[in-house]
PDB file of C-alpha atoms in Angstrom:
ATOM      1  CA  UNK P  50     -29.288 -41.701  54.700  1.00  0.00           C
ATOM      2  CA  UNK P  51     -31.941 -39.744  52.796  1.00  0.00           C
ATOM      3  CA  UNK P  52     -30.988 -41.303  49.454  1.00  0.00           C
ATOM      4  CA  UNK P  53     -31.227 -44.774  50.999  1.00  0.00           C
ATOM      5  CA  UNK P  54     -34.673 -43.852  52.361  1.00  0.00           C
ATOM      6  CA  UNK P  55     -35.798 -42.962  48.817  1.00  0.00           C
ATOM      7  CA  UNK P  56     -34.319 -46.243  47.605  1.00  0.00           C
ATOM      8  CA  UNK P  57     -36.091 -48.178  50.341  1.00  0.00           C
ATOM      9  CA  UNK P  58     -39.413 -46.570  49.415  1.00  0.00           C
ATOM     10  CA  UNK P  59     -38.801 -47.472  45.783  1.00  0.00           C
ATOM     11  CA  UNK P  60     -37.936 -51.074  46.656  1.00  0.00           C
ATOM     12  CA  UNK P  61     -40.997 -51.397  48.885  1.00  0.00           C
ATOM     13  CA  UNK P  62     -43.228 -50.048  46.118  1.00  0.00           C
ATOM     14  CA  UNK P  63     -41.713 -52.497  43.646  1.00  0.00           C
ATOM     15  CA  UNK P  64     -42.161 -55.404  46.056  1.00  0.00           C
ATOM     16  CA  UNK P  65     -45.805 -54.448  46.709  1.00  0.00           C
ATOM     17  CA  UNK P  66     -46.709 -53.989  43.033  1.00  0.00           C
ATOM     18  CA  UNK P  67     -48.045 -57.566  42.612  1.00  0.00           C
ATOM     19  CA  UNK P  68     -50.236 -57.124  45.705  1.00  0.00           C
ATOM     20  CA  UNK P  69     -51.538 -53.789  44.387  1.00  0.00           C
ATOM     21  CA  UNK P  70     -52.353 -55.422  41.027  1.00  0.00           C
ATOM     22  CA  UNK P  71     -54.176 -58.236  42.819  1.00  0.00           C
ATOM     23  CA  UNK P  72     -56.228 -55.721  44.810  1.00  0.00           C
ATOM     24  CA  UNK P  73     -57.142 -53.835  41.612  1.00  0.00           C
ATOM     25  CA  UNK P  74     -58.252 -57.108  40.022  1.00  0.00           C
ATOM     26  CA  UNK P  75     -60.277 -58.071  43.117  1.00  0.00           C
ATOM     27  CA  UNK P  76     -62.031 -54.697  43.347  1.00  0.00           C
ATOM     28  CA  UNK P  77     -62.786 -54.714  39.622  1.00  0.00           C
ATOM     29  CA  UNK P  78     -64.217 -58.235  39.902  1.00  0.00           C
ATOM     30  CA  UNK P  79     -66.458 -57.192  42.794  1.00  0.00           C
ATOM     31  CA  UNK P  80     -67.669 -54.172  40.840  1.00  0.00           C
ATOM     32  CA  UNK P  81     -68.378 -56.313  37.752  1.00  0.00           C
ATOM     33  CA  UNK P  82     -70.440 -58.712  39.858  1.00  0.00           C
ATOM     34  CA  UNK P  83     -72.326 -55.724  41.294  1.00  0.00           C
ATOM     35  CA  UNK P  84     -73.312 -54.624  37.786  1.00  0.00           C
ATOM     36  CA  UNK P  85     -70.673 -52.095  36.709  1.00  0.00           C
ATOM     37  CA  UNK P  86     -69.419 -52.167  33.167  1.00  0.00           C
ATOM     38  CA  UNK P  87     -65.954 -53.609  32.687  1.00  0.00           C
ATOM     39  CA  UNK P  88     -64.382 -50.251  31.816  1.00  0.00           C
ATOM     40  CA  UNK P  89     -65.881 -48.429  34.785  1.00  0.00           C
ATOM     41  CA  UNK P  90     -65.029 -51.267  37.188  1.00  0.00           C
ATOM     42  CA  UNK P  91     -61.378 -51.332  36.129  1.00  0.00           C
ATOM     43  CA  UNK P  92     -60.983 -47.553  35.985  1.00  0.00           C
ATOM     44  CA  UNK P  93     -62.406 -46.960  39.460  1.00  0.00           C
ATOM     45  CA  UNK P  94     -60.463 -49.846  40.976  1.00  0.00           C
ATOM     46  CA  UNK P  95     -57.186 -48.775  39.382  1.00  0.00           C
ATOM     47  CA  UNK P  96     -57.732 -45.168  40.465  1.00  0.00           C
ATOM     48  CA  UNK P  97     -58.488 -46.081  44.085  1.00  0.00           C
ATOM     49  CA  UNK P  98     -55.535 -48.414  44.479  1.00  0.00           C
ATOM     50  CA  UNK P  99     -53.292 -46.069  42.499  1.00  0.00           C
ATOM     51  CA  UNK P 100     -54.021 -43.143  44.814  1.00  0.00           C
ATOM     52  CA  UNK P 101     -53.145 -45.178  47.903  1.00  0.00           C
ATOM     53  CA  UNK P 102     -50.238 -47.160  46.400  1.00  0.00           C
ATOM     54  CA  UNK P 103     -48.649 -44.100  44.827  1.00  0.00           C
ATOM     55  CA  UNK P 104     -49.144 -41.621  47.672  1.00  0.00           C
ATOM     56  CA  UNK P 105     -48.829 -43.410  51.023  1.00  0.00           C
ATOM     57  CA  UNK P 106     -45.129 -44.364  50.675  1.00  0.00           C
ATOM     58  CA  UNK P 107     -44.173 -40.757  49.955  1.00  0.00           C
ATOM     59  CA  UNK P 108     -46.286 -39.520  52.856  1.00  0.00           C
ATOM     60  CA  UNK P 109     -44.504 -42.006  55.094  1.00  0.00           C
ATOM     61  CA  UNK P 110     -41.175 -40.655  53.860  1.00  0.00           C
ATOM     62  CA  UNK P 111     -42.164 -37.073  54.687  1.00  0.00           C
ATOM     63  CA  UNK P 112     -42.995 -38.143  58.249  1.00  0.00           C
ATOM     64  CA  UNK P 113     -39.461 -39.411  58.869  1.00  0.00           C
ATOM     65  CA  UNK P 114     -36.960 -37.261  60.791  1.00  0.00           C
ATOM     66  CA  UNK P 115     -34.636 -35.077  58.724  1.00  0.00           C
ATOM     67  CA  UNK P 116     -31.087 -36.144  57.986  1.00  0.00           C
ATOM     68  CA  UNK P 117     -28.639 -35.679  60.841  1.00  0.00           C
ATOM     69  CA  UNK P 118     -26.393 -33.405  58.759  1.00  0.00           C
ATOM     70  CA  UNK P 119     -29.250 -30.895  58.294  1.00  0.00           C
ATOM     71  CA  UNK P 120     -31.006 -31.023  61.637  1.00  0.00           C
ATOM     72  CA  UNK P 121     -32.784 -27.790  62.383  1.00  0.00           C
ATOM     73  CA  UNK P 122     -35.217 -26.773  65.057  1.00  0.00           C
ATOM     74  CA  UNK P 123     -38.586 -25.926  63.517  1.00  0.00           C
ATOM     75  CA  UNK P 124     -37.736 -23.671  60.613  1.00  0.00           C
ATOM     76  CA  UNK P 125     -40.323 -22.153  58.277  1.00  0.00           C
ATOM     77  CA  UNK P 126     -39.317 -20.767  54.886  1.00  0.00           C
ATOM     78  CA  UNK P 127     -42.084 -18.772  53.220  1.00  0.00           C
ATOM     79  CA  UNK P 128     -39.985 -17.118  50.503  1.00  0.00           C
ATOM     80  CA  UNK P 129     -40.815 -18.724  47.150  1.00  0.00           C
ATOM     81  CA  UNK P 130     -37.863 -20.437  45.420  1.00  0.00           C
ATOM     82  CA  UNK P 131     -35.580 -19.874  48.446  1.00  0.00           C
ATOM     83  CA  UNK P 132     -34.999 -23.559  49.087  1.00  0.00           C
ATOM     84  CA  UNK P 133     -35.393 -24.730  45.506  1.00  0.00           C
ATOM     85  CA  UNK P 134     -32.011 -23.370  44.434  1.00  0.00           C
ATOM     86  CA  UNK P 135     -30.224 -25.358  47.158  1.00  0.00           C
ATOM     87  CA  UNK P 136     -32.261 -28.582  46.968  1.00  0.00           C
ATOM     88  CA  UNK P 137     -30.433 -31.633  45.667  1.00  0.00           C
ATOM     89  CA  UNK P 138     -32.014 -33.165  42.546  1.00  0.00           C
ATOM     90  CA  UNK P 139     -33.318 -36.218  44.409  1.00  0.00           C
ATOM     91  CA  UNK P 140     -35.262 -33.950  46.764  1.00  0.00           C
ATOM     92  CA  UNK P 141     -36.801 -31.994  43.880  1.00  0.00           C
ATOM     93  CA  UNK P 142     -37.846 -35.251  42.201  1.00  0.00           C
ATOM     94  CA  UNK P 143     -39.150 -36.629  45.500  1.00  0.00           C
ATOM     95  CA  UNK P 144     -41.242 -33.515  46.099  1.00  0.00           C
ATOM     96  CA  UNK P 145     -42.679 -33.756  42.584  1.00  0.00           C
ATOM     97  CA  UNK P 146     -43.657 -37.390  43.249  1.00  0.00           C
ATOM     98  CA  UNK P 147     -45.365 -36.911  46.643  1.00  0.00           C
ATOM     99  CA  UNK P 148     -48.800 -36.166  45.148  1.00  0.00           C
ATOM    100  CA  UNK P 149     -48.213 -37.268  41.553  1.00  0.00           C
ATOM    101  CA  UNK P 150     -50.357 -40.392  41.995  1.00  0.00           C
ATOM    102  CA  UNK P 151     -53.100 -38.326  43.611  1.00  0.00           C
ATOM    103  CA  UNK P 152     -52.964 -35.866  40.706  1.00  0.00           C
ATOM    104  CA  UNK P 153     -53.011 -38.661  38.149  1.00  0.00           C
ATOM    105  CA  UNK P 154     -55.767 -40.823  39.609  1.00  0.00           C
ATOM    106  CA  UNK P 155     -58.067 -38.506  41.621  1.00  0.00           C
ATOM    107  CA  UNK P 156     -59.690 -36.909  38.525  1.00  0.00           C
ATOM    108  CA  UNK P 157     -60.353 -40.409  37.175  1.00  0.00           C
ATOM    109  CA  UNK P 158     -62.082 -41.447  40.393  1.00  0.00           C
ATOM    110  CA  UNK P 159     -63.734 -38.260  41.659  1.00  0.00           C
ATOM    111  CA  UNK P 160     -65.542 -36.090  39.130  1.00  0.00           C
ATOM    112  CA  UNK P 161     -65.357 -32.990  41.331  1.00  0.00           C
ATOM    113  CA  UNK P 162     -61.544 -33.017  41.020  1.00  0.00           C
ATOM    114  CA  UNK P 163     -61.511 -33.301  37.230  1.00  0.00           C
ATOM    115  CA  UNK P 164     -59.784 -30.019  36.416  1.00  0.00           C
ATOM    116  CA  UNK P 165     -56.161 -29.005  36.725  1.00  0.00           C
ATOM    117  CA  UNK P 166     -56.891 -26.023  39.035  1.00  0.00           C
ATOM    118  CA  UNK P 167     -58.821 -28.316  41.383  1.00  0.00           C
ATOM    119  CA  UNK P 168     -56.022 -30.875  41.397  1.00  0.00           C
ATOM    120  CA  UNK P 169     -53.532 -28.106  42.146  1.00  0.00           C
ATOM    121  CA  UNK P 170     -55.718 -26.803  44.982  1.00  0.00           C
ATOM    122  CA  UNK P 171     -56.190 -30.290  46.462  1.00  0.00           C
ATOM    123  CA  UNK P 172     -52.464 -30.996  46.317  1.00  0.00           C
ATOM    124  CA  UNK P 173     -51.635 -27.594  47.820  1.00  0.00           C
ATOM    125  CA  UNK P 174     -53.992 -28.156  50.748  1.00  0.00           C
ATOM    126  CA  UNK P 175     -52.633 -31.663  51.363  1.00  0.00           C
ATOM    127  CA  UNK P 176     -49.073 -30.383  51.092  1.00  0.00           C
ATOM    128  CA  UNK P 177     -49.770 -27.562  53.539  1.00  0.00           C
ATOM    129  CA  UNK P 178     -51.072 -30.153  55.992  1.00  0.00           C
ATOM    130  CA  UNK P 179     -47.815 -32.091  55.635  1.00  0.00           C
ATOM    131  CA  UNK P 180     -45.719 -28.987  56.209  1.00  0.00           C
ATOM    132  CA  UNK P 181     -47.730 -28.084  59.323  1.00  0.00           C
ATOM    133  CA  UNK P 182     -47.350 -31.641  60.625  1.00  0.00           C
ATOM    134  CA  UNK P 183     -43.600 -31.564  59.977  1.00  0.00           C
ATOM    135  CA  UNK P 184     -43.320 -28.287  61.828  1.00  0.00           C
ATOM    136  CA  UNK P 185     -45.405 -29.550  64.755  1.00  0.00           C
ATOM    137  CA  UNK P 186     -43.408 -32.782  64.990  1.00  0.00           C
ATOM    138  CA  UNK P 187     -40.088 -30.905  65.122  1.00  0.00           C
ATOM    139  CA  UNK P 188     -38.116 -33.778  63.582  1.00  0.00           C
ATOM    140  CA  UNK P 189     -35.415 -31.646  62.008  1.00  0.00           C
ATOM    141  CA  UNK P 190     -37.290 -30.764  58.838  1.00  0.00           C
ATOM    142  CA  UNK P 191     -37.828 -27.368  57.300  1.00  0.00           C
ATOM    143  CA  UNK P 192     -41.419 -26.410  56.491  1.00  0.00           C
ATOM    144  CA  UNK P 193     -41.028 -24.720  53.143  1.00  0.00           C
ATOM    145  CA  UNK P 194     -43.276 -23.006  50.626  1.00  0.00           C
ATOM    146  CA  UNK P 195     -41.094 -24.549  47.923  1.00  0.00           C
ATOM    147  CA  UNK P 196     -42.153 -28.029  49.069  1.00  0.00           C
ATOM    148  CA  UNK P 197     -45.799 -27.012  48.684  1.00  0.00           C
ATOM    149  CA  UNK P 198     -45.102 -25.589  45.223  1.00  0.00           C
ATOM    150  CA  UNK P 199     -43.219 -28.690  44.074  1.00  0.00           C
ATOM    151  CA  UNK P 200     -45.782 -31.106  45.526  1.00  0.00           C
ATOM    152  CA  UNK P 201     -48.568 -29.198  43.760  1.00  0.00           C
ATOM    153  CA  UNK P 202     -46.631 -28.974  40.495  1.00  0.00           C
ATOM    154  CA  UNK P 203     -46.065 -32.732  40.516  1.00  0.00           C
ATOM    155  CA  UNK P 204     -49.784 -33.344  41.026  1.00  0.00           C
ATOM    156  CA  UNK P 205     -50.672 -30.881  38.266  1.00  0.00           C
ATOM    157  CA  UNK P 206     -48.264 -32.436  35.762  1.00  0.00           C
ATOM    158  CA  UNK P 207     -49.542 -35.915  36.588  1.00  0.00           C
ATOM    159  CA  UNK P 208     -53.132 -34.689  36.184  1.00  0.00           C
ATOM    160  CA  UNK P 209     -52.303 -33.400  32.721  1.00  0.00           C
ATOM    161  CA  UNK P 210     -50.865 -36.821  31.860  1.00  0.00           C
ATOM    162  CA  UNK P 211     -54.130 -38.572  32.810  1.00  0.00           C
ATOM    163  CA  UNK P 212     -56.493 -36.056  31.244  1.00  0.00           C
ATOM    164  CA  UNK P 213     -57.665 -38.374  28.468  1.00  0.00           C
ATOM    165  CA  UNK P 214     -59.248 -40.707  31.069  1.00  0.00           C
ATOM    166  CA  UNK P 215     -61.276 -37.993  32.795  1.00  0.00           C
ATOM    167  CA  UNK P 216     -64.437 -38.720  30.823  1.00  0.00           C
ATOM    168  CA  UNK P 217     -67.550 -38.843  32.978  1.00  0.00           C
ATOM    169  CA  UNK P 218     -68.552 -42.311  34.124  1.00  0.00           C
ATOM    170  CA  UNK P 219     -71.958 -42.012  32.461  1.00  0.00           C
ATOM    171  CA  UNK P 220     -70.350 -41.814  29.011  1.00  0.00           C
ATOM    172  CA  UNK P 221     -68.186 -44.911  29.562  1.00  0.00           C
ATOM    173  CA  UNK P 222     -69.337 -48.075  27.846  1.00  0.00           C
TER     174      UNK P 222
END
């Protein structure tokens, strides 16, 4: 069931890719008409749509009830690396992807996030909010420190991948 949920998220993202590209184009066109340079208009538009397009599906997935074979009643695991050793590979990859788009695009869009420690902190705070929500909802999911660590690591790695585009907007031509 969980693997099919990941597959469904992937299929939905693939199906919505043309719409996301159209929205990027539309936002960039509006910005160009408002006086932005072409590079700035496209970068900001791509970053804004990329954050939403790349993060919302994974957030939706984290809000779903846990699989029936692992149903638990509000468990919290605060020991680092406790759950990581028993996580299946698809769950590790999924946790790395939850905030990867945020880590990749946020420093391009928001100057105050343009450092790896800030991206890690932002992702950790967002991930903690998810874990608290999962605990409060009681849908058979474990709130785990390892999820926070993996979510943050994914955002940090993605931020490193986008670092060349972090130049301040004022220096863009």
